[in-house]
Amino acid sequence: GGEEPQLAQQEEVGRLVLKTFTGVNERTFLTIKPDGVQRHLVGEIIRRFEKKGFKLVGMKLMQASEDLLKEHYIALHDRPFYSHLVKYMSSGPVVAMVWQGLDVVKTARMMIGETNPADSKPGTIRGDFCIEVSKNVIHGSDSVESAQREVTLWFSTEELACWEDSTEHWIYE
Ligand SMILES: Nc1ncnc2c1ncn2[C@@H]1O[C@H](COP(=O)(O)OP(=O)(O)OP(=O)(O)O)[C@@H](O)[C@H]1O
């Protein structure tokens, strides 16, 4: 329940209504991929974003359909690994999440590491927990625009929680 954070902008692109939240209300879309779920990394990954100070506003364990994943990865549709990627991502449950906070899109990508785990520094999720690019345990939106598109694609408005985080004044000035 509660009120939605203040909207900076709302725009219709095709059948998606994209909502822009800015500042401390910026949102990103993260997915713990099937390998992350199978390898029992769910708690560890959520823990890192929680402890950082970001706010969890949406989360579900789900089996994503190939149609959803084809749409999610539409920008990669002509890459040689596209169909393998869609198969891998639909091969088991994933944990889809929306996290909120100042610069959360960029910071989450830093916490995740490089696309190829071999290039990811220790201390990042991919640097600590995986080895190959095709089994890299987590997805994170690469821009504010992608985040808006992905949040809308994976979550309905009713699935996103609006709650007051009582620690916020210890996290932000
Ligand atoms: N060369 C490759 N071979 C196999 N899979 C790949 C390859 N490159 C990328 N992928 C897979 O496709 C995903 C999307 O690739 P992209 O280039 O968008 O990287 P990313 O933005 O770091 O990853 P994600 O979108 O999952 O956060 C990668 O996370 C990885 O799972």
XYZ file of N, CA, C and O and ligand atoms in Angstrom:
723
model
N 0.824 -1.215 0.000
C 0.000 0.000 0.000
C 0.849 1.253 0.000
O 2.001 1.233 -0.438
N 0.303 2.333 0.414
C 1.020 3.603 0.437
C 0.993 4.281 -0.910
O 0.478 3.747 -1.880
N 1.597 5.448 -0.965
C 1.573 6.208 -2.212
C 2.786 5.898 -3.056
O 3.857 5.608 -2.544
N 2.609 5.980 -4.377
C 3.745 5.821 -5.284
C 4.691 6.988 -5.097
O 4.249 8.111 -4.867
N 6.013 6.751 -5.207
C 6.927 7.884 -5.140
C 6.614 8.866 -6.262
O 6.042 8.488 -7.276
N 7.009 10.092 -6.062
C 6.662 11.130 -7.038
C 7.218 10.819 -8.420
O 8.396 10.509 -8.568
N 6.363 10.869 -9.397
C 6.738 10.577 -10.782
C 7.381 11.792 -11.429
O 6.845 12.880 -11.366
N 8.541 11.590 -12.061
C 9.158 12.686 -12.798
C 8.534 12.780 -14.187
O 8.412 13.849 -14.755
N 8.153 11.635 -14.736
C 7.707 11.592 -16.129
C 6.948 10.301 -16.388
O 7.232 9.276 -15.781
N 5.977 10.342 -17.291
C 5.296 9.115 -17.704
C 5.089 9.160 -19.206
O 4.687 10.169 -19.762
N 5.384 8.045 -19.871
C 5.426 8.057 -21.333
C 4.939 6.706 -21.852
O 5.254 5.672 -21.274
N 4.172 6.696 -22.943
C 3.725 5.427 -23.522
C 4.565 5.063 -24.727
O 4.701 5.841 -25.662
N 5.207 3.884 -24.668
C 6.002 3.404 -25.799
C 5.423 2.061 -26.195
O 5.541 1.090 -25.459
N 4.786 1.988 -27.352
C 4.092 0.774 -27.744
C 3.017 0.488 -26.714
O 2.252 1.372 -26.356
N 3.021 -0.757 -26.160
C 1.988 -1.072 -25.166
C 2.513 -0.884 -23.739
O 1.838 -1.179 -22.776
N 3.743 -0.409 -23.611
C 4.304 -0.225 -22.276
C 4.170 1.230 -21.832
O 4.430 2.145 -22.595
N 3.768 1.414 -20.584
C 3.765 2.755 -20.007
C 5.040 2.884 -19.186
O 5.238 2.163 -18.209
N 5.937 3.739 -19.637
C 7.221 3.877 -18.952
C 7.145 4.993 -17.918
O 6.754 6.107 -18.231
N 7.514 4.661 -16.705
C 7.490 5.654 -15.645
C 8.921 5.973 -15.234
O 9.706 5.072 -14.988
N 9.235 7.232 -15.187
C 10.580 7.644 -14.801
C 10.587 8.100 -13.354
O 9.865 9.020 -12.992
N 11.393 7.469 -12.555
C 11.594 7.910 -11.184
C 13.037 8.363 -11.078
O 13.934 7.709 -11.592
N 13.254 9.472 -10.419
C 14.613 10.023 -10.383
C 15.093 10.185 -8.938
O 14.331 9.970 -7.993
N 16.378 10.594 -8.801
C 16.949 10.838 -7.477
C 16.891 9.586 -6.621
O 17.189 8.494 -7.102
N 16.476 9.723 -5.372
C 16.444 8.566 -4.470
C 15.362 7.577 -4.882
O 15.327 6.451 -4.388
N 14.495 7.968 -5.815
C 13.442 7.071 -6.299
C 13.808 6.354 -7.594
O 12.979 5.669 -8.180
N 15.074 6.511 -8.045
C 15.499 5.793 -9.252
C 15.341 4.290 -9.025
O 15.548 3.794 -7.916
N 14.952 3.577 -10.096
C 14.729 2.137 -9.971
C 15.564 1.340 -10.959
O 15.802 1.805 -12.078
N 15.958 0.156 -10.554
C 16.585 -0.754 -11.501
C 15.922 -2.114 -11.418
O 15.261 -2.451 -10.436
N 16.105 -2.884 -12.492
C 15.554 -4.233 -12.560
C 16.706 -5.234 -12.498
O 17.641 -5.164 -13.296
N 16.651 -6.137 -11.527
C 17.674 -7.167 -11.387
C 17.014 -8.542 -11.454
O 15.892 -8.709 -10.980
N 17.719 -9.502 -12.037
C 17.232 -10.880 -12.044
C 18.344 -11.811 -11.597
O 19.437 -11.782 -12.174
N 18.068 -12.611 -10.602
C 18.980 -13.714 -10.289
C 18.628 -14.811 -11.278
O 17.484 -15.273 -11.348
N 19.602 -15.166 -12.112
C 19.372 -16.088 -13.222
C 19.241 -17.533 -12.704
O 19.562 -17.809 -11.538
N 18.782 -18.478 -13.556
C 18.564 -19.854 -13.085
C 19.787 -20.477 -12.401
O 19.640 -21.215 -11.412
N 20.997 -20.173 -12.871
C 22.200 -20.725 -12.224
C 22.375 -20.157 -10.815
O 22.792 -20.857 -9.897
N 22.038 -18.883 -10.634
C 22.121 -18.263 -9.306
C 21.150 -18.890 -8.322
O 21.488 -19.122 -7.158
N 19.934 -19.187 -8.800
C 18.934 -19.839 -7.940
C 19.401 -21.253 -7.597
O 19.429 -21.658 -6.429
N 19.819 -22.016 -8.622
C 20.248 -23.408 -8.405
C 21.460 -23.484 -7.473
O 21.580 -24.414 -6.684
N 22.322 -22.487 -7.519
C 23.542 -22.514 -6.721
C 23.369 -21.852 -5.354
O 24.332 -21.576 -4.648
N 22.093 -21.603 -4.995
C 21.746 -21.100 -3.653
C 22.382 -19.744 -3.358
O 22.820 -19.486 -2.232
N 22.430 -18.893 -4.390
C 23.017 -17.565 -4.209
C 21.978 -16.477 -3.947
O 22.324 -15.298 -3.812
N 20.692 -16.875 -3.855
C 19.623 -15.873 -3.717
C 19.829 -15.000 -2.476
O 19.834 -13.768 -2.563
N 20.012 -15.634 -1.329
C 20.172 -14.879 -0.080
C 21.390 -13.973 -0.117
O 21.323 -12.795 0.250
N 22.513 -14.506 -0.575
C 23.766 -13.747 -0.654
C 23.619 -12.501 -1.532
O 24.097 -11.420 -1.179
N 22.953 -12.664 -2.673
C 22.807 -11.539 -3.609
C 21.871 -10.484 -3.043
O 22.194 -9.288 -3.051
N 20.740 -10.890 -2.516
C 19.802 -9.923 -1.933
C 20.472 -9.194 -0.780
O 20.346 -7.976 -0.632
N 21.211 -9.925 0.024
C 21.916 -9.369 1.175
C 22.804 -8.189 0.777
O 22.844 -7.168 1.448
N 23.518 -8.327 -0.332
C 24.441 -7.261 -0.759
C 23.706 -5.961 -1.075
O 24.164 -4.889 -0.705
N 22.572 -6.061 -1.778
C 21.837 -4.842 -2.132
C 21.131 -4.253 -0.913
O 21.050 -3.034 -0.757
N 20.646 -5.127 -0.037
C 20.013 -4.659 1.201
C 21.005 -3.922 2.080
O 20.741 -2.830 2.572
N 22.183 -4.529 2.269
C 23.187 -3.938 3.155
C 23.763 -2.647 2.588
O 24.163 -1.753 3.332
N 23.816 -2.547 1.269
C 24.285 -1.327 0.627
C 23.403 -0.145 1.015
O 23.885 0.980 1.164
N 22.123 -0.400 1.195
C 21.183 0.672 1.549
C 20.065 0.853 0.549
O 19.195 1.704 0.722
N 20.084 0.052 -0.523
C 19.007 0.166 -1.504
C 17.722 -0.430 -0.941
O 17.738 -1.227 -0.008
N 16.622 -0.018 -1.547
C 15.295 -0.382 -1.049
C 14.640 -1.363 -2.014
O 14.551 -1.085 -3.217
N 14.219 -2.501 -1.496
C 13.551 -3.516 -2.312
C 12.095 -3.115 -2.507
O 11.370 -2.947 -1.521
N 11.664 -2.960 -3.747
C 10.263 -2.572 -3.980
C 9.469 -3.603 -4.782
O 8.259 -3.497 -4.900
N 10.175 -4.629 -5.307
C 9.451 -5.691 -6.008
C 10.299 -6.939 -6.047
O 11.518 -6.851 -6.204
N 9.670 -8.122 -5.856
C 10.442 -9.364 -5.918
C 9.523 -10.545 -6.158
O 8.502 -10.686 -5.501
N 9.888 -11.399 -7.128
C 9.142 -12.651 -7.310
C 10.023 -13.752 -7.882
O 10.867 -13.502 -8.740
N 9.795 -14.968 -7.345
C 10.435 -16.169 -7.907
C 9.503 -16.664 -8.993
O 8.324 -16.891 -8.745
N 10.004 -16.794 -10.195
C 9.117 -17.174 -11.297
C 9.872 -17.902 -12.396
O 11.091 -17.802 -12.515
N 9.111 -18.664 -13.161
C 9.658 -19.291 -14.357
C 9.313 -18.354 -15.511
O 8.139 -18.165 -15.809
N 10.297 -17.736 -16.113
C 10.023 -16.783 -17.188
C 9.764 -17.528 -18.495
O 10.450 -18.503 -18.812
N 8.783 -17.093 -19.256
C 8.473 -17.733 -20.539
C 9.493 -17.303 -21.591
O 10.135 -16.250 -21.464
N 9.620 -18.119 -22.638
C 10.527 -17.747 -23.730
C 10.079 -16.440 -24.373
O 10.919 -15.625 -24.772
N 8.755 -16.226 -24.454
C 8.250 -14.983 -25.054
C 8.693 -13.759 -24.262
O 9.126 -12.759 -24.844
N 8.581 -13.851 -22.934
C 9.009 -12.730 -22.081
C 10.506 -12.466 -22.267
O 10.948 -11.327 -22.406
N 11.292 -13.553 -22.312
C 12.745 -13.395 -22.422
C 13.172 -12.885 -23.794
O 14.121 -12.110 -23.903
N 12.450 -13.306 -24.835
C 12.755 -12.789 -26.185
C 12.544 -11.286 -26.214
O 13.329 -10.549 -26.815
N 11.482 -10.845 -25.564
C 11.189 -9.406 -25.499
C 12.235 -8.694 -24.635
O 12.753 -7.638 -24.984
N 12.558 -9.308 -23.487
C 13.544 -8.719 -22.583
C 14.884 -8.500 -23.293
O 15.511 -7.459 -23.139
N 15.311 -9.515 -24.061
C 16.621 -9.461 -24.726
C 16.510 -9.064 -26.197
O 17.397 -9.392 -26.990
N 15.469 -8.327 -26.567
C 15.204 -7.974 -27.971
C 16.412 -7.293 -28.639
O 16.705 -7.551 -29.803
N 17.143 -6.484 -27.863
C 18.292 -5.763 -28.423
C 19.417 -6.712 -28.847
O 20.294 -6.334 -29.619
N 19.396 -7.947 -28.335
C 20.462 -8.912 -28.649
C 20.003 -9.940 -29.686
O 20.683 -10.941 -29.908
N 18.834 -9.716 -30.329
C 18.217 -10.783 -31.123
C 19.054 -11.256 -32.302
O 18.911 -12.385 -32.741
N 19.985 -10.412 -32.785
C 20.826 -10.912 -33.886
C 22.206 -11.407 -33.430
O 23.062 -11.718 -34.270
N 22.387 -11.524 -32.130
C 23.658 -12.066 -31.633
C 23.636 -13.598 -31.718
O 22.575 -14.217 -31.569
N 24.808 -14.218 -31.942
C 24.824 -15.686 -32.119
C 24.344 -16.459 -30.882
O 23.845 -17.573 -31.010
N 24.482 -15.847 -29.703
C 24.115 -16.574 -28.478
C 22.675 -16.323 -28.032
O 22.252 -16.814 -26.989
N 21.904 -15.568 -28.841
C 20.559 -15.143 -28.431
C 19.633 -16.312 -28.045
O 19.036 -16.308 -26.976
N 19.527 -17.329 -28.926
C 18.572 -18.406 -28.631
C 19.052 -19.250 -27.442
O 18.247 -19.680 -26.612
N 20.373 -19.424 -27.332
C 20.925 -20.132 -26.171
C 20.619 -19.361 -24.888
O 20.263 -19.938 -23.859
N 20.735 -18.047 -24.968
C 20.471 -17.175 -23.816
C 19.010 -17.288 -23.360
O 18.721 -17.438 -22.164
N 18.109 -17.265 -24.329
C 16.674 -17.375 -24.011
C 16.377 -18.744 -23.387
O 15.637 -18.851 -22.402
N 16.986 -19.803 -23.922
C 16.798 -21.169 -23.388
C 17.329 -21.261 -21.943
O 16.675 -21.802 -21.055
N 18.522 -20.754 -21.739
C 19.163 -20.758 -20.407
C 18.314 -20.005 -19.394
O 18.027 -20.506 -18.299
N 17.852 -18.831 -19.770
C 17.086 -17.995 -18.839
C 15.707 -18.578 -18.529
O 15.120 -18.252 -17.498
N 15.195 -19.430 -19.441
C 13.882 -20.036 -19.191
C 14.012 -21.464 -18.669
O 13.026 -22.164 -18.505
N 15.251 -21.898 -18.374
C 15.484 -23.295 -17.989
C 15.135 -23.591 -16.536
O 15.130 -24.742 -16.125
N 14.856 -22.580 -15.748
C 14.528 -22.785 -14.339
C 14.054 -21.480 -13.756
O 14.057 -20.455 -14.443
N 13.653 -21.511 -12.473
C 13.146 -20.272 -11.881
C 14.211 -19.182 -11.776
O 15.400 -19.477 -11.610
N 13.757 -17.956 -11.897
C 14.607 -16.784 -11.684
C 13.976 -15.949 -10.571
O 12.798 -16.095 -10.283
N 14.771 -15.092 -9.945
C 14.225 -14.147 -8.969
C 14.289 -12.754 -9.592
O 15.367 -12.192 -9.779
N 13.116 -12.238 -9.972
C 13.026 -10.909 -10.587
C 12.809 -9.890 -9.478
O 11.987 -10.098 -8.589
N 13.572 -8.794 -9.526
C 13.510 -7.803 -8.443
C 13.567 -6.384 -8.979
O 14.180 -6.125 -10.018
N 12.971 -5.480 -8.230
C 13.115 -4.050 -8.491
C 13.700 -3.418 -7.240
O 13.181 -3.627 -6.128
N 14.808 -2.692 -7.408
C 15.480 -2.014 -6.298
C 15.486 -0.518 -6.557
O 15.589 -0.081 -7.703
N 15.401 0.237 -5.504
C 15.278 1.693 -5.613
C 16.367 2.388 -4.810
O 16.760 1.907 -3.743
N 16.831 3.536 -5.325
C 17.792 4.349 -4.585
C 18.552 5.282 -5.507
O 18.464 5.163 -6.742
N 19.313 6.176 -4.921
C 20.085 7.159 -5.690
C 21.129 6.445 -6.555
O 21.933 5.666 -6.033
N 21.098 6.714 -7.860
C 22.035 6.094 -8.819
C 22.051 4.568 -8.771
O 23.091 3.937 -9.018
N 20.903 3.970 -8.469
C 20.868 2.512 -8.284
C 21.218 1.753 -9.559
O 21.813 0.679 -9.495
N 20.904 2.316 -10.744
C 21.178 1.586 -11.992
C 22.683 1.381 -12.151
O 23.170 0.264 -12.307
N 23.422 2.487 -12.063
C 24.875 2.453 -12.247
C 25.568 1.690 -11.110
O 26.467 0.872 -11.343
N 25.148 1.954 -9.889
C 25.788 1.308 -8.742
C 25.543 -0.205 -8.749
O 26.452 -0.985 -8.456
N 24.341 -0.622 -9.118
C 24.061 -2.066 -9.174
C 24.941 -2.733 -10.222
O 25.471 -3.825 -9.991
N 25.143 -2.064 -11.362
C 26.029 -2.627 -12.388
C 27.458 -2.760 -11.851
O 28.151 -3.736 -12.137
N 27.902 -1.775 -11.071
C 29.241 -1.875 -10.467
C 29.319 -3.032 -9.479
O 30.325 -3.731 -9.399
N 28.258 -3.217 -8.707
C 28.228 -4.311 -7.727
C 28.162 -5.674 -8.416
O 28.648 -6.671 -7.893
N 27.564 -5.700 -9.615
C 27.444 -6.946 -10.375
C 28.766 -7.316 -11.040
O 29.154 -8.481 -11.062
N 29.460 -6.332 -11.602
C 30.724 -6.595 -12.295
C 30.530 -6.578 -13.802
O 29.482 -6.179 -14.301
N 31.560 -7.002 -14.530
C 31.525 -6.991 -15.997
C 30.697 -8.157 -16.523
O 30.546 -9.167 -15.830
N 30.227 -8.028 -17.771
C 29.426 -9.097 -18.392
C 30.160 -10.439 -18.315
O 29.584 -11.462 -17.956
N 31.465 -10.400 -18.640
C 32.284 -11.614 -18.553
C 32.882 -11.716 -17.144
O 33.672 -10.863 -16.740
N 32.512 -12.764 -16.401
C 33.027 -12.901 -15.024
C 34.558 -12.852 -14.945
O 35.112 -12.397 -13.945
N 35.240 -13.275 -16.029
C 36.706 -13.269 -16.041
C 37.264 -11.846 -15.961
O 38.398 -11.643 -15.535
N 36.466 -10.858 -16.377
C 36.890 -9.450 -16.309
C 36.372 -8.758 -15.044
O 36.602 -7.559 -14.861
N 35.635 -9.478 -14.221
C 35.005 -8.871 -13.043
C 35.918 -8.961 -11.831
O 36.482 -10.012 -11.540
N 36.049 -7.856 -11.127
C 36.946 -7.824 -9.964
C 36.356 -8.596 -8.788
O 35.130 -8.648 -8.618
N 37.245 -9.173 -7.961
C 36.766 -9.749 -6.705
C 35.999 -8.670 -5.933
O 36.368 -7.494 -5.992
N 34.979 -9.061 -5.232
C 34.149 -8.078 -4.529
C 32.878 -7.775 -5.295
O 31.898 -7.322 -4.719
N 32.907 -8.029 -6.610
C 31.668 -7.916 -7.382
C 30.973 -9.281 -7.358
O 31.605 -10.309 -7.075
N 29.696 -9.284 -7.687
C 28.943 -10.548 -7.644
C 29.515 -11.539 -8.650
O 29.797 -12.689 -8.316
N 29.711 -11.077 -9.895
C 30.258 -12.008 -10.896
C 31.725 -12.335 -10.610
O 32.185 -13.451 -10.872
N 32.460 -11.396 -10.052
C 33.855 -11.656 -9.694
C 33.979 -12.692 -8.590
O 34.953 -13.440 -8.533
N 32.986 -12.753 -7.729
C 33.056 -13.664 -6.580
C 32.408 -15.028 -6.820
O 32.782 -16.009 -6.184
N 31.410 -15.072 -7.721
C 30.567 -16.277 -7.740
C 30.463 -17.022 -9.055
O 29.719 -17.996 -9.131
N 31.127 -16.561 -10.127
C 30.962 -17.315 -11.364
C 32.189 -17.188 -12.259
O 33.084 -16.377 -11.993
N 32.212 -17.984 -13.321
C 33.403 -18.136 -14.149
C 33.125 -17.822 -15.628
O 33.945 -17.171 -16.281
N 31.984 -18.274 -16.148
C 31.734 -18.127 -17.581
C 30.634 -17.108 -17.893
O 29.668 -16.975 -17.137
N 30.765 -16.445 -19.061
C 29.825 -15.388 -19.463
C 28.400 -15.926 -19.635
O 27.424 -15.228 -19.365
N 28.290 -17.172 -20.062
C 26.967 -17.748 -20.317
C 26.318 -18.299 -19.052
O 25.194 -18.799 -19.091
N 27.005 -18.216 -17.927
C 26.437 -18.614 -16.621
C 26.874 -17.564 -15.602
O 27.627 -17.853 -14.680
N 26.364 -16.326 -15.804
C 26.885 -15.216 -14.993
C 25.935 -14.726 -13.894
O 25.986 -13.579 -13.475
N 25.086 -15.601 -13.432
C 24.226 -15.555 -12.217
C 23.259 -14.378 -12.023
O 22.293 -14.513 -11.276
N 23.492 -13.253 -12.642
C 22.601 -12.115 -12.381
C 22.518 -11.186 -13.589
O 23.489 -11.056 -14.349
N 21.362 -10.592 -13.752
C 21.169 -9.528 -14.739
C 20.895 -8.222 -14.018
O 20.218 -8.217 -12.994
N 21.392 -7.114 -14.570
C 21.029 -5.794 -14.069
C 20.851 -4.833 -15.230
O 21.645 -4.856 -16.178
N 19.832 -3.998 -15.188
C 19.569 -3.023 -16.262
C 20.809 -2.179 -16.523
O 21.512 -1.791 -15.587
N 21.069 -1.874 -17.818
C 22.300 -1.137 -18.147
C 22.117 0.374 -18.251
O 23.089 1.100 -18.449
N 20.880 0.862 -18.144
C 20.639 2.317 -18.174
C 19.286 2.589 -17.518
O 18.482 1.662 -17.333
N 19.053 3.854 -17.186
C 17.772 4.233 -16.588
C 16.626 3.902 -17.551
O 15.577 3.403 -17.135
N 16.867 4.106 -18.855
C 15.834 3.828 -19.858
C 15.539 2.325 -19.931
O 14.376 1.924 -19.975
N 16.595 1.497 -19.953
C 16.378 0.038 -19.963
C 15.649 -0.394 -18.699
O 14.786 -1.267 -18.740
N 16.016 0.209 -17.573
C 15.388 -0.153 -16.298
C 13.883 0.102 -16.354
O 13.094 -0.756 -15.961
N 13.496 1.255 -16.885
C 12.059 1.571 -16.994
C 11.342 0.537 -17.845
O 10.272 0.050 -17.502
N 11.967 0.212 -18.980
C 11.355 -0.756 -19.902
C 11.232 -2.127 -19.236
O 10.193 -2.778 -19.297
N 12.298 -2.543 -18.550
C 12.325 -3.878 -17.965
C 11.399 -3.991 -16.753
O 10.707 -5.000 -16.589
N 11.357 -2.974 -15.912
C 10.443 -3.000 -14.750
C 9.011 -3.158 -15.253
O 8.239 -3.973 -14.740
N 8.660 -2.394 -16.303
C 7.294 -2.438 -16.838
C 6.991 -3.770 -17.509
O 5.869 -4.263 -17.457
N 8.015 -4.343 -18.134
C 7.837 -5.629 -18.809
C 7.608 -6.767 -17.807
O 6.796 -7.654 -18.034
N 8.319 -6.743 -16.698
C 8.298 -7.867 -15.749
C 7.299 -7.702 -14.603
O 6.911 -8.679 -13.984
N 6.939 -6.475 -14.268
C 6.084 -6.241 -13.096
C 4.870 -5.397 -13.447
O 4.967 -4.462 -14.238
N 3.733 -5.727 -12.814
C 2.578 -4.832 -12.890
C 2.684 -3.850 -11.728
O 3.408 -4.101 -10.761
N 1.989 -2.731 -11.823
C 2.056 -1.696 -10.779
C 1.687 -2.272 -9.412
O 2.314 -1.948 -8.400
N 0.694 -3.183 -9.383
C 0.233 -3.753 -8.101
C 1.303 -4.628 -7.454
O 1.245 -4.890 -6.257
N 2.245 -5.109 -8.239
C 3.298 -5.969 -7.690
C 4.448 -5.180 -7.070
O 5.358 -5.770 -6.498
N 4.411 -3.866 -7.221
C 5.489 -3.035 -6.665
C 4.998 -2.396 -5.362
O 3.924 -1.808 -5.326
N 5.791 -2.545 -4.332
C 5.381 -2.046 -3.015
C 5.887 -0.623 -2.793
O 6.999 -0.291 -3.185
N 5.062 0.195 -2.179
C 5.500 1.520 -1.756
C 5.545 1.499 -0.246
O 4.529 1.309 0.397
N 6.732 1.627 0.312
C 6.850 1.586 1.769
C 7.900 2.568 2.220
O 8.808 2.923 1.464
N 7.748 3.030 3.431
C 8.681 4.002 3.954
C 9.820 3.274 4.650
O 9.580 2.427 5.513
N 11.033 3.560 4.231
C 12.199 2.933 4.844
C 12.677 3.836 5.981
O 13.166 4.937 5.753
N 12.550 3.342 7.212
C 12.839 4.196 8.372
C 14.339 4.478 8.534
O 14.738 5.332 9.307
N 15.190 3.757 7.785
C 16.633 4.012 7.894
C 17.106 5.071 6.894
O 18.286 5.421 6.889
N 16.198 5.543 6.047
C 16.592 6.421 4.938
C 17.413 7.638 5.392
O 18.363 8.028 4.725
N 17.074 8.224 6.544
C 17.800 9.428 6.963
C 19.185 9.092 7.524
O 19.985 9.994 7.779
N 19.495 7.813 7.661
C 20.862 7.400 8.005
C 21.652 7.024 6.761
O 22.859 6.774 6.821
N 20.986 6.987 5.620
C 21.614 6.607 4.363
C 21.830 7.815 3.462
O 22.843 7.934 2.788
N 20.836 8.730 3.470
C 20.924 9.929 2.638
C 21.029 11.181 3.521
O 20.474 11.213 4.612
N 21.756 12.194 3.006
C 21.913 13.466 3.730
C 20.604 14.242 3.760
O 19.811 14.172 2.859
N 29.530 -14.247 -25.828
C 28.517 -14.685 -25.101
N 28.226 -16.003 -25.029
C 27.201 -16.465 -24.311
N 26.366 -15.672 -23.594
C 26.608 -14.359 -23.625
C 27.690 -13.791 -24.376
N 27.662 -12.446 -24.190
C 26.632 -12.202 -23.391
N 25.999 -13.346 -23.047
C 24.835 -13.473 -22.169
O 23.884 -12.489 -22.520
C 23.634 -11.637 -21.425
C 23.318 -10.262 -21.919
O 24.441 -9.721 -22.557
P 24.772 -8.197 -22.455
O 25.795 -7.911 -23.483
O 23.498 -7.427 -22.421
O 25.505 -8.165 -21.029
P 25.092 -7.569 -19.622
O 24.292 -6.333 -19.842
O 26.282 -7.497 -18.739
O 24.233 -8.735 -19.062
P 22.779 -8.673 -18.418
O 21.926 -7.995 -19.472
O 22.446 -10.128 -18.227
O 22.948 -7.918 -17.169
C 24.883 -11.755 -20.550
O 24.661 -11.449 -19.205
C 25.228 -13.220 -20.734
O 24.415 -14.045 -19.896
